[in-house]
Structure formats: C-alpha cells, structure tokens
Amino acid sequence: MAYDLALADEIRTVLDGAPEVTERRMFGGLSFMINGNLAVAVRGSEGILVRVGPEAAEELERTTAATRAVMGARVMAGWLAIGPDGLGTEEELAGWVRRGVDHARSLPPK
C-alpha cells in the first residue's frame, strides 16, 4: 500500500531534521522513529498512527477524533489512529507529531 507522500513531507517539516529521527517503512507506510522508538507513522491513505502511551491514549480517545490503533485483530495499547479528518490543519498535525515525539523521547533508546 502506498502512503501519502505529502503527509510524510508535512511530518518531516514538523520534525525539522531533528538528529535523532530516522525513517523506516513499516505498517504499510512510513514510520518516524526517535532514538529507535516509533513516534508517528503515515498509514497508507488512512492518516497517521501515533504512539502516546496507555494513559494518554485513554484520555485522547475520549477528547479528540483519535481512536485506538488496531493491527490485524489486535488493539494496540498506547497507540492511536488519527484519520485524515482529524488532521485538518497544520497545527493539528504538529500537535499529534509532538505528542508522539515526546512519548518516544521518554523511552530508553533502542
């Protein structure tokens, strides 16, 4: 499945070349890793996947357009899916990317 190249470029702009960022193709799209930990991924035409941790995921699922990420039949604890409708503005996308980056930076490097 091809991923949204424009959305990937927008995420790169938000990340602004941070030295600890690497990109890796996975989950049917393009993932952005911080020190080896996934922060955010572009998922085909489905929007983005953001890793925020279990506690934050519960709150954000209640208060935003985000839903729990599902991989196959498995619900991913601490991961959220945000569809294209939830990424309406540059500020909204930047907020999700920052959440994912902050969580990834809180984890030990891989």
Short mmCIF file of C-alpha atoms in Angstrom, two decimals:
data_model
loop_
_atom_site.label_atom_id
_atom_site.label_comp_id
_atom_site.label_asym_id
_atom_site.label_seq_id
_atom_site.Cartn_x
_atom_site.Cartn_y
_atom_site.Cartn_z
CA MET A 1 0.00 0.00 0.00
CA ALA A 2 1.35 3.43 -0.89
CA TYR A 3 1.41 6.10 1.77
CA ASP A 4 0.56 9.79 1.49
CA LEU A 5 3.82 11.42 0.37
CA ALA A 6 2.55 14.94 1.08
CA LEU A 7 1.61 13.97 4.63
CA ALA A 8 5.06 12.40 5.13
CA ASP A 9 6.64 15.66 3.96
CA GLU A 10 4.48 17.65 6.38
CA ILE A 11 5.66 15.42 9.23
CA ARG A 12 9.28 15.94 8.15
CA THR A 13 8.68 19.69 8.32
CA VAL A 14 7.35 19.40 11.88
CA LEU A 15 10.31 17.22 12.88
CA ASP A 16 12.61 19.80 11.24
CA GLY A 17 15.56 17.46 10.80
CA ALA A 18 15.98 16.53 14.47
CA PRO A 19 19.18 14.44 14.56
CA GLU A 20 17.68 11.51 16.47
CA VAL A 21 14.94 10.96 13.85
CA THR A 22 15.11 8.06 11.43
CA GLU A 23 12.57 6.91 8.89
CA ARG A 24 11.58 3.31 8.28
CA ARG A 25 8.99 1.65 6.07
CA MET A 26 6.62 -0.40 8.22
CA PHE A 27 2.90 -0.84 8.99
CA GLY A 28 2.09 -0.35 5.31
CA GLY A 29 3.52 3.15 5.40
CA LEU A 30 6.41 5.24 6.62
CA SER A 31 7.38 5.41 10.30
CA PHE A 32 9.34 8.14 12.03
CA MET A 33 11.50 6.85 14.85
CA ILE A 34 13.10 8.78 17.71
CA ASN A 35 16.18 7.00 19.07
CA GLY A 36 14.76 3.75 17.64
CA ASN A 37 11.27 4.17 19.14
CA LEU A 38 8.32 4.74 16.87
CA ALA A 39 6.79 8.19 17.34
CA VAL A 40 4.44 8.61 14.37
CA ALA A 41 3.70 6.75 11.14
CA VAL A 42 1.89 7.59 7.92
CA ARG A 43 -0.52 4.70 7.27
CA GLY A 44 -1.38 4.49 3.60
CA SER A 45 -4.34 6.76 2.95
CA GLU A 46 -5.71 6.14 6.47
CA GLY A 47 -3.98 9.06 8.21
CA ILE A 48 -1.40 8.58 10.93
CA LEU A 49 -0.53 6.29 13.79
CA VAL A 50 0.82 7.97 16.93
CA ARG A 51 2.40 6.33 19.97
CA VAL A 52 1.37 8.22 23.11
CA GLY A 53 1.39 5.61 25.90
CA PRO A 54 -1.57 3.85 27.52
CA GLU A 55 -2.63 6.59 29.95
CA ALA A 56 -2.55 9.38 27.40
CA ALA A 57 -4.30 7.17 24.83
CA GLU A 58 -7.35 6.74 27.06
CA GLU A 59 -7.73 10.49 27.60
CA LEU A 60 -7.08 11.44 23.97
CA GLU A 61 -9.53 8.85 22.71
CA ARG A 62 -12.23 10.45 24.88
CA THR A 63 -11.40 14.06 23.97
CA THR A 64 -10.27 14.00 20.32
CA ALA A 65 -11.07 12.34 16.99
CA ALA A 66 -8.40 9.69 17.67
CA THR A 67 -9.26 6.01 18.03
CA ARG A 68 -7.24 3.10 19.38
CA ALA A 69 -4.92 1.72 16.73
CA VAL A 70 -5.71 -1.78 15.51
CA MET A 71 -3.18 -4.05 13.79
CA GLY A 72 -4.95 -7.07 12.36
CA ALA A 73 -7.22 -8.22 15.17
CA ARG A 74 -5.08 -6.69 17.93
CA VAL A 75 -5.88 -3.38 19.64
CA MET A 76 -2.57 -1.63 20.31
CA ALA A 77 -2.37 -0.24 23.86
CA GLY A 78 -0.90 3.25 23.88
CA TRP A 79 -1.23 3.78 20.13
CA LEU A 80 -3.78 5.99 18.39
CA ALA A 81 -5.01 6.22 14.83
CA ILE A 82 -5.95 9.65 13.53
CA GLY A 83 -7.77 9.68 10.22
CA PRO A 84 -7.42 12.37 7.57
CA ASP A 85 -10.43 14.24 9.00
CA GLY A 86 -8.60 14.62 12.34
CA LEU A 87 -5.59 16.20 10.61
CA GLY A 88 -7.38 19.21 9.18
CA THR A 89 -4.82 21.89 9.96
CA GLU A 90 -1.05 22.13 10.17
CA GLU A 91 -1.40 22.88 13.89
CA GLU A 92 -3.43 19.71 14.49
CA LEU A 93 -0.88 17.57 12.68
CA ALA A 94 2.01 19.26 14.51
CA GLY A 95 0.29 18.61 17.85
CA TRP A 96 -0.03 14.89 17.12
CA VAL A 97 3.56 14.65 15.90
CA ARG A 98 4.80 16.43 19.05
CA ARG A 99 2.81 14.03 21.26
CA GLY A 100 4.41 11.06 19.53
CA VAL A 101 7.89 12.58 19.70
CA ASP A 102 7.53 13.45 23.38
CA HIS A 103 6.48 9.90 24.22
CA ALA A 104 9.25 8.34 22.11
CA ARG A 105 11.84 10.56 23.79
CA SER A 106 10.60 9.39 27.20
CA LEU A 107 11.53 5.80 26.33
CA PRO A 108 15.02 4.26 26.56
CA PRO A 109 16.88 4.36 23.23
CA LYS A 110 16.93 1.15 21.23
#
